[in-house]
Tab-separated table of N, CA and C in Angstrom:
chain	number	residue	atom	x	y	z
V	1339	UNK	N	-59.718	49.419	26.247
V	1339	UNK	CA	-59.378	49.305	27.652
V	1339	UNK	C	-59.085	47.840	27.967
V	1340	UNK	N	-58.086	47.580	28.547
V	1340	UNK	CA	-57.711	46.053	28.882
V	1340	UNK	C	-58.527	45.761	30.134
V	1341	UNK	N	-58.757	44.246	30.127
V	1341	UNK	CA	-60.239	44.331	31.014
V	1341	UNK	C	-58.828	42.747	32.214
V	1342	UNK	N	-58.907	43.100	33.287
V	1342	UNK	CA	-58.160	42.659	34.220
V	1342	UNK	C	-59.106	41.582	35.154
V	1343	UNK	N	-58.663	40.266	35.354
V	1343	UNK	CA	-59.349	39.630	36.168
V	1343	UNK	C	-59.250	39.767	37.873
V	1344	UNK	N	-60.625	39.997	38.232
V	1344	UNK	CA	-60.343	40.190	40.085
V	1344	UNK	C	-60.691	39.057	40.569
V	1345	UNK	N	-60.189	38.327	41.718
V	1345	UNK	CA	-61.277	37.600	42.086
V	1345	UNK	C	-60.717	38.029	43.475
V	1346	UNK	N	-62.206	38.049	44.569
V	1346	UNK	CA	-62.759	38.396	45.626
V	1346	UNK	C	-62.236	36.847	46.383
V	1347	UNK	N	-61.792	37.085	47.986
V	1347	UNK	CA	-61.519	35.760	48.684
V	1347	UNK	C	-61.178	36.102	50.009
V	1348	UNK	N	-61.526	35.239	51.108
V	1348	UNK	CA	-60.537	35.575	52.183
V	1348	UNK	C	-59.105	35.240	52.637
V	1349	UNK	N	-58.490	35.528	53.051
V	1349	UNK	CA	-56.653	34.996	53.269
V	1349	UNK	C	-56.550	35.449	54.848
V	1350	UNK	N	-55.525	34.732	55.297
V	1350	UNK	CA	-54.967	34.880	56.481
V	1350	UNK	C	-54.782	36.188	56.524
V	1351	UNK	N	-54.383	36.828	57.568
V	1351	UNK	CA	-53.714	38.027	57.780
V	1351	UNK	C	-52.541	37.752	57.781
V	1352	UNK	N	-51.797	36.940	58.328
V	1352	UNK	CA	-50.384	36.067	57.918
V	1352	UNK	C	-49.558	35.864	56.570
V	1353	UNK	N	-50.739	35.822	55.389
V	1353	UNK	CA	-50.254	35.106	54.210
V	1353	UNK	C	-50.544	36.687	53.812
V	1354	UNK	N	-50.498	38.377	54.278
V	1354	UNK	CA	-50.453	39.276	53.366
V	1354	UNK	C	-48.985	39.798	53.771
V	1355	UNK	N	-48.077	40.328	52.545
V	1355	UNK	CA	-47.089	40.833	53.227
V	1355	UNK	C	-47.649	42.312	53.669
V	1356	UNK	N	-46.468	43.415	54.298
V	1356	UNK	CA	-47.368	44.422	54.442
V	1356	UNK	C	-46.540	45.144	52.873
V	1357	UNK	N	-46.715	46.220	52.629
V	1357	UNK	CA	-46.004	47.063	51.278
V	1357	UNK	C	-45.424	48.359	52.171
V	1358	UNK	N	-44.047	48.106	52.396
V	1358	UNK	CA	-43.515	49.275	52.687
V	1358	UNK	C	-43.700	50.567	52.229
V	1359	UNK	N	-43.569	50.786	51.015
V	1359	UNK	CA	-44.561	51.569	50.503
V	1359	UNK	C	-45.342	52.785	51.027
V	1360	UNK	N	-46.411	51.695	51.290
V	1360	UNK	CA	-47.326	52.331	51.832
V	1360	UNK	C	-47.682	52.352	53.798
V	1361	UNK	N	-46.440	51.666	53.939
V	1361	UNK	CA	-46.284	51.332	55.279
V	1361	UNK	C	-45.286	53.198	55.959
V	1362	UNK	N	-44.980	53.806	55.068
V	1362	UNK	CA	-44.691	55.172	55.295
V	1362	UNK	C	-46.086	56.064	55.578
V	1363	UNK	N	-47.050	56.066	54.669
V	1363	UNK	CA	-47.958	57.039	55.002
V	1363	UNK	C	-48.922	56.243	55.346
V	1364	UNK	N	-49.373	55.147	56.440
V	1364	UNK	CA	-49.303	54.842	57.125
V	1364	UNK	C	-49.346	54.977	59.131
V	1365	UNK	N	-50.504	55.743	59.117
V	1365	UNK	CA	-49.652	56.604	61.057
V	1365	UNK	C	-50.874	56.116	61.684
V	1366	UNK	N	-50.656	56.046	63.102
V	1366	UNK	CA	-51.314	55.271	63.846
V	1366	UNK	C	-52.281	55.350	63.993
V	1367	UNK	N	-52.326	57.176	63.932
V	1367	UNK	CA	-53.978	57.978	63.571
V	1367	UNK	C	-55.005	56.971	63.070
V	1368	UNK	N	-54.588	56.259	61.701
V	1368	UNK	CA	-55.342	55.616	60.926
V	1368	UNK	C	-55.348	54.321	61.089
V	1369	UNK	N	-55.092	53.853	62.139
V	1369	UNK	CA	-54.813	51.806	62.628
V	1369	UNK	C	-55.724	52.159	63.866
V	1370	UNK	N	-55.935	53.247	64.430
V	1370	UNK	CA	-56.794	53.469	66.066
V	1370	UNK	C	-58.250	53.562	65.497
V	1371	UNK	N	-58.356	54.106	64.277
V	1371	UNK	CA	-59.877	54.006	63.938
V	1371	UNK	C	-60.616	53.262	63.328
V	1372	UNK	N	-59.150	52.065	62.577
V	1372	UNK	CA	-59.757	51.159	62.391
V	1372	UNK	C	-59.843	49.614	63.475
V	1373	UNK	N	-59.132	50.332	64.291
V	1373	UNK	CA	-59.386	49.333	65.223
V	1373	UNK	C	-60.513	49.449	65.917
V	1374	UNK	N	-61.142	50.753	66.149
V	1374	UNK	CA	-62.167	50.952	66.620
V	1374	UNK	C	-63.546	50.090	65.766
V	1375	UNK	N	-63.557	50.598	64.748
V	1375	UNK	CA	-64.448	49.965	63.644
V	1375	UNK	C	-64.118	47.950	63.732
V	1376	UNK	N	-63.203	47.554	63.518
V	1376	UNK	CA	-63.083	46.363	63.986
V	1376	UNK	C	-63.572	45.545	65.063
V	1377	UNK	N	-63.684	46.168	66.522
V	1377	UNK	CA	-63.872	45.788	67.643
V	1377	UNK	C	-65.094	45.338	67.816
V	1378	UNK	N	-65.800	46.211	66.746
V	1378	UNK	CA	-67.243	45.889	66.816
V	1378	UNK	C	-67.875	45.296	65.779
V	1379	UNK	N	-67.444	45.283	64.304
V	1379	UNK	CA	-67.549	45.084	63.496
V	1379	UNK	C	-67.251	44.105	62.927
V	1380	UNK	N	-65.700	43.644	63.251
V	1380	UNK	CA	-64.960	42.950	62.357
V	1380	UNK	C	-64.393	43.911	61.154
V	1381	UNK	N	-63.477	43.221	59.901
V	1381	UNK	CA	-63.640	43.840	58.631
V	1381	UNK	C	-64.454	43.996	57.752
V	1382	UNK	N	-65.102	45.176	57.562
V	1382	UNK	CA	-66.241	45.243	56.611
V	1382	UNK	C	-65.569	45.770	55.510
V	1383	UNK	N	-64.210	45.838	55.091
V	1383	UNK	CA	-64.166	46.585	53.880
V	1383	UNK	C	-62.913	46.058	53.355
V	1384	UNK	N	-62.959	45.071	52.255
V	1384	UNK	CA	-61.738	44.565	51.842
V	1384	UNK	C	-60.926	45.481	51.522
V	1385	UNK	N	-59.501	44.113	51.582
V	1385	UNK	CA	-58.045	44.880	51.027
V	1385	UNK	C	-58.022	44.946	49.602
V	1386	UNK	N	-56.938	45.187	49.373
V	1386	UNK	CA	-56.785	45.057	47.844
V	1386	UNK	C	-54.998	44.408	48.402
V	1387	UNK	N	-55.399	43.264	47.319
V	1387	UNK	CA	-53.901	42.558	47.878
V	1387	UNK	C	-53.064	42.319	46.018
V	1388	UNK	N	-51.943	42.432	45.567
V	1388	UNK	CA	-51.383	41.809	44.798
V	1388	UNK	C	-51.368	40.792	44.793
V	1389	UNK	N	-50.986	40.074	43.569
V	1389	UNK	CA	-50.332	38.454	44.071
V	1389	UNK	C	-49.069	38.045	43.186
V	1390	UNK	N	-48.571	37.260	43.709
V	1390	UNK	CA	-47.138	37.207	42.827
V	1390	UNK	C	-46.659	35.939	43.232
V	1391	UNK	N	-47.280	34.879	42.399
V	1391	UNK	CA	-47.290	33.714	42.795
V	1391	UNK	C	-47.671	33.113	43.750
V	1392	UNK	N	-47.657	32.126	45.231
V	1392	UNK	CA	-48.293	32.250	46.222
V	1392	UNK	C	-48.218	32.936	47.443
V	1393	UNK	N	-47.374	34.239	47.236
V	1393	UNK	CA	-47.331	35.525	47.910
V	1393	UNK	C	-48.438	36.482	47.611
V	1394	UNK	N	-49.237	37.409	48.883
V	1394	UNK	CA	-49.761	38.399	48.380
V	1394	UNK	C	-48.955	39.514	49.125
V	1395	UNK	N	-49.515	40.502	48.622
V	1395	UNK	CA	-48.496	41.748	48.999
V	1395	UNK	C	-50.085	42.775	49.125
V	1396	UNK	N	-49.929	43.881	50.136
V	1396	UNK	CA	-51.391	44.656	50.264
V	1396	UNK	C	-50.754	45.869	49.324
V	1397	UNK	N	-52.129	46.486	48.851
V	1397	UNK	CA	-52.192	47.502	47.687
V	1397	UNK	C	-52.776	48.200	48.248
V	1398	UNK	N	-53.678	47.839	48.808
V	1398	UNK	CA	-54.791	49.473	49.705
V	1398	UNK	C	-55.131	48.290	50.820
V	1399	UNK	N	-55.267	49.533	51.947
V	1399	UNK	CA	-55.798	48.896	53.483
V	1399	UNK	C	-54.983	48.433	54.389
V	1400	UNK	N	-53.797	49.311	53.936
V	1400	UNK	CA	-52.476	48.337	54.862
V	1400	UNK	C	-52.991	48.983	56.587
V	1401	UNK	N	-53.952	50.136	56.836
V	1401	UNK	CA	-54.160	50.519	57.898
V	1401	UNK	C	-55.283	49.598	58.167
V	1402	UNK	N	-56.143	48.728	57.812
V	1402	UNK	CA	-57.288	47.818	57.836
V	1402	UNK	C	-56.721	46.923	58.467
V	1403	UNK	N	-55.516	46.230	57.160
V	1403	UNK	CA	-54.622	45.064	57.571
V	1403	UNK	C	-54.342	45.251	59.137
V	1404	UNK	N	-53.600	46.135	59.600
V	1404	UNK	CA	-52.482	46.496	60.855
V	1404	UNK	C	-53.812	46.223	62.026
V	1405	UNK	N	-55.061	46.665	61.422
V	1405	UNK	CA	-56.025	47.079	62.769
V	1405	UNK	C	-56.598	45.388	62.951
V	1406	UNK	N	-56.712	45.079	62.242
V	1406	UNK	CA	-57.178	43.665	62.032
V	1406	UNK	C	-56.115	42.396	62.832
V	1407	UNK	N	-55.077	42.823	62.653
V	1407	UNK	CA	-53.870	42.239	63.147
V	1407	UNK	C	-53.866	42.245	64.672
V	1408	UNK	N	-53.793	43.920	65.154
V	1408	UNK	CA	-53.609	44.340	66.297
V	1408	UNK	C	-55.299	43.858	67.168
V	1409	UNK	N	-56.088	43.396	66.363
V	1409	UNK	CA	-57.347	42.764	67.405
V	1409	UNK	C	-57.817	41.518	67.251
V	1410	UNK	N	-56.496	40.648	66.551
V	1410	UNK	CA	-56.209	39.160	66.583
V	1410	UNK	C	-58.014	38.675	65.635
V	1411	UNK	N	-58.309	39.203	64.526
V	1411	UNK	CA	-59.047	39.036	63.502
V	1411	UNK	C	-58.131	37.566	62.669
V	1412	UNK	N	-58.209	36.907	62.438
V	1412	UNK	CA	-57.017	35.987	61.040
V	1412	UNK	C	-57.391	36.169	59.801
V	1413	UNK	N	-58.615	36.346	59.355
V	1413	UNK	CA	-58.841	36.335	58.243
V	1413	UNK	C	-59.271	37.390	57.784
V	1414	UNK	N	-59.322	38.478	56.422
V	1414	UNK	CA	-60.010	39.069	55.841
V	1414	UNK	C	-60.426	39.167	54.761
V	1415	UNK	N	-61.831	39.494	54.557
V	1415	UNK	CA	-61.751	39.560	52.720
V	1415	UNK	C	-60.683	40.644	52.402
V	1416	UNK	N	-60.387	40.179	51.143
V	1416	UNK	CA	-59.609	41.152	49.861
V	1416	UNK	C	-59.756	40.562	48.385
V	1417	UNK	N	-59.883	41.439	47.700
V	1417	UNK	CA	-59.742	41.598	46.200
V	1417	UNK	C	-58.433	41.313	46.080
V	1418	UNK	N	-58.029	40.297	45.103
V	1418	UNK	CA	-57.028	39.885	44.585
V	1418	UNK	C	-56.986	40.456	43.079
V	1419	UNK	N	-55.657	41.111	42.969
V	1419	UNK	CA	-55.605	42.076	41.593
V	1419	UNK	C	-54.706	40.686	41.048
V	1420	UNK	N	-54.914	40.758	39.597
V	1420	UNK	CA	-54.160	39.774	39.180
V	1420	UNK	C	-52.847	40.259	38.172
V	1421	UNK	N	-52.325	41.386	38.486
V	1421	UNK	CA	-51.631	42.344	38.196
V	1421	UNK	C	-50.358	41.619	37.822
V	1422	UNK	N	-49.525	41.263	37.039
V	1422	UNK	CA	-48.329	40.651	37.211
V	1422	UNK	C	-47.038	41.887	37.396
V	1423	UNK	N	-46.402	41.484	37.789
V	1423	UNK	CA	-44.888	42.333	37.800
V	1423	UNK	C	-45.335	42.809	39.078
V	1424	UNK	N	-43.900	43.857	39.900
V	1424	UNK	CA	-44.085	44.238	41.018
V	1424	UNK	C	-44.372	45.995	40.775
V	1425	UNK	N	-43.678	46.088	39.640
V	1425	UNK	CA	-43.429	47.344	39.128
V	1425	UNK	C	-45.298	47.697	38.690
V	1426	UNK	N	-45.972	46.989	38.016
V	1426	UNK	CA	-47.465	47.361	37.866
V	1426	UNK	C	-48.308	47.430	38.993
V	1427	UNK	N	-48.283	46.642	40.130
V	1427	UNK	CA	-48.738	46.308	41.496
V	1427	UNK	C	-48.412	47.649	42.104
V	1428	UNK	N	-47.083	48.121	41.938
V	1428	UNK	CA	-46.528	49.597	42.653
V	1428	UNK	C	-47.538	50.430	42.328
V	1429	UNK	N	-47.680	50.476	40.904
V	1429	UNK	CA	-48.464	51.701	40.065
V	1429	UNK	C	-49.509	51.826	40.774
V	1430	UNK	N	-50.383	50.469	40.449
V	1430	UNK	CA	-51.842	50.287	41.298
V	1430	UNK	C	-51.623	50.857	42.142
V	1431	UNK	N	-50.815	50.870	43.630
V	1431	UNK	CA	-51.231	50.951	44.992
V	1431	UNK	C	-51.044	52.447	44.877
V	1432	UNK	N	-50.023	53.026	43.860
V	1432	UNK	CA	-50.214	54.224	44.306
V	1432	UNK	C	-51.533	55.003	43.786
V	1433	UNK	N	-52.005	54.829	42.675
V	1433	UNK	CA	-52.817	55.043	42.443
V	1433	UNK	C	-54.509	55.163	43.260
V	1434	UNK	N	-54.282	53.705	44.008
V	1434	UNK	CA	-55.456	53.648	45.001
V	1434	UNK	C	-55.238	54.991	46.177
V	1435	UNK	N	-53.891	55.288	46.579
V	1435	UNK	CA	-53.785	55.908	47.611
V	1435	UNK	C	-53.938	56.954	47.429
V	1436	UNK	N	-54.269	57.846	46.346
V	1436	UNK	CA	-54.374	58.884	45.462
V	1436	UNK	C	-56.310	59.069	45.371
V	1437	UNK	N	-57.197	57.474	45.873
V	1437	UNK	CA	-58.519	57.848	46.043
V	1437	UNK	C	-58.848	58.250	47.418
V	1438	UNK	N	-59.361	59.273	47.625
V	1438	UNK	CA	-60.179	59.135	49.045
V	1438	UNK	C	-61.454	58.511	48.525
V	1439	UNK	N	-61.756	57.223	49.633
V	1439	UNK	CA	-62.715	56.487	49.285
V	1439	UNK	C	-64.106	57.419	50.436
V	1440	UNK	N	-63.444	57.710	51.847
V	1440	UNK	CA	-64.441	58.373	52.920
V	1440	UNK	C	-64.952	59.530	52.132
V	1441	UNK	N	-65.768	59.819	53.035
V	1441	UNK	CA	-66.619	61.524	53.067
V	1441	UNK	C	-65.793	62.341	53.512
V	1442	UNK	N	-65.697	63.505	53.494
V	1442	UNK	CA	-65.046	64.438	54.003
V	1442	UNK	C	-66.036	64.966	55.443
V	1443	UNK	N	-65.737	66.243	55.911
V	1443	UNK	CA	-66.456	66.941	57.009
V	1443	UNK	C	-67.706	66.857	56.917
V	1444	UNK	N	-68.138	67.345	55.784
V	1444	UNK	CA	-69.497	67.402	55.127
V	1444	UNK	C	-70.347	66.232	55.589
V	1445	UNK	N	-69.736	65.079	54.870
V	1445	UNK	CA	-70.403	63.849	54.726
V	1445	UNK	C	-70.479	63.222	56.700
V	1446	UNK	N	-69.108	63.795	57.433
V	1446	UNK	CA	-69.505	63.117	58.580
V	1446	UNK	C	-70.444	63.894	59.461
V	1447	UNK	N	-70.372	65.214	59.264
V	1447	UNK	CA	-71.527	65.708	60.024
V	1447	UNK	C	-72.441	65.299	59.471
V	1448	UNK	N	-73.107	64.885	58.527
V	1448	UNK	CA	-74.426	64.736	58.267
V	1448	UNK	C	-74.680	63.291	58.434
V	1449	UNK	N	-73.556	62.692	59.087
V	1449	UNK	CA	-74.371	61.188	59.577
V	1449	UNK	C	-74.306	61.218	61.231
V	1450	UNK	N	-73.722	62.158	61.617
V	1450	UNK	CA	-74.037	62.381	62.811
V	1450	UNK	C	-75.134	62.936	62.912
């Protein structure tokens, strides 16, 4: 297994591009709840950003990113993949978007 370096950091919200991409599935549904979670919170849950020289590009959390944006946050943590090419970075993000990281029904009724 090839073993990939991460390193953890905060960045502007400015210095992420967004990933069209993933800027399709993407709906507002999912920027209103994290804005909700923000308002009070801040970001508690990093991005996952590419990097490609001193560009980053987001891989997962582009609905984090947007909510973070829309409640004038500047900074967030994210995991920096050190992924080279754009074409491997693609793979990744789709791949992430392919995890549900939440609980389902189950899991939210029972924290209610």
């Amino acid at each position: 297994m090839v073993s990939i370096k991460n390193k953890a950091c905060t960045l502007k919200v400015g210095q992420i591009e967004k990933n069209p991409i993933l800027a399709l599935g993407t709906n507002e549904k999912d920027v209103e709840k994290y804005e909700r979670v923000t308002k009070v919170y801040g970001n508690v849950v990093p991005a996952i950003v590419g990097q490609s020289g001193n560009a980053y590009r987001i891989l997962a959390g582009q609905a984090r990113l947007e909510a973070c944006a829309h409640n004038g946050i500047q900074e967030i943590p994210v995991i920096v993949s050190e992924i080279s090419g754009e074409e491997e970075q693609m793979k990744l993000a789709l791949l992430l978007s392919t995890v549900r990281e939440e609980g389902g029904s189950l899991s939210e009724g029972a924290f209610i």
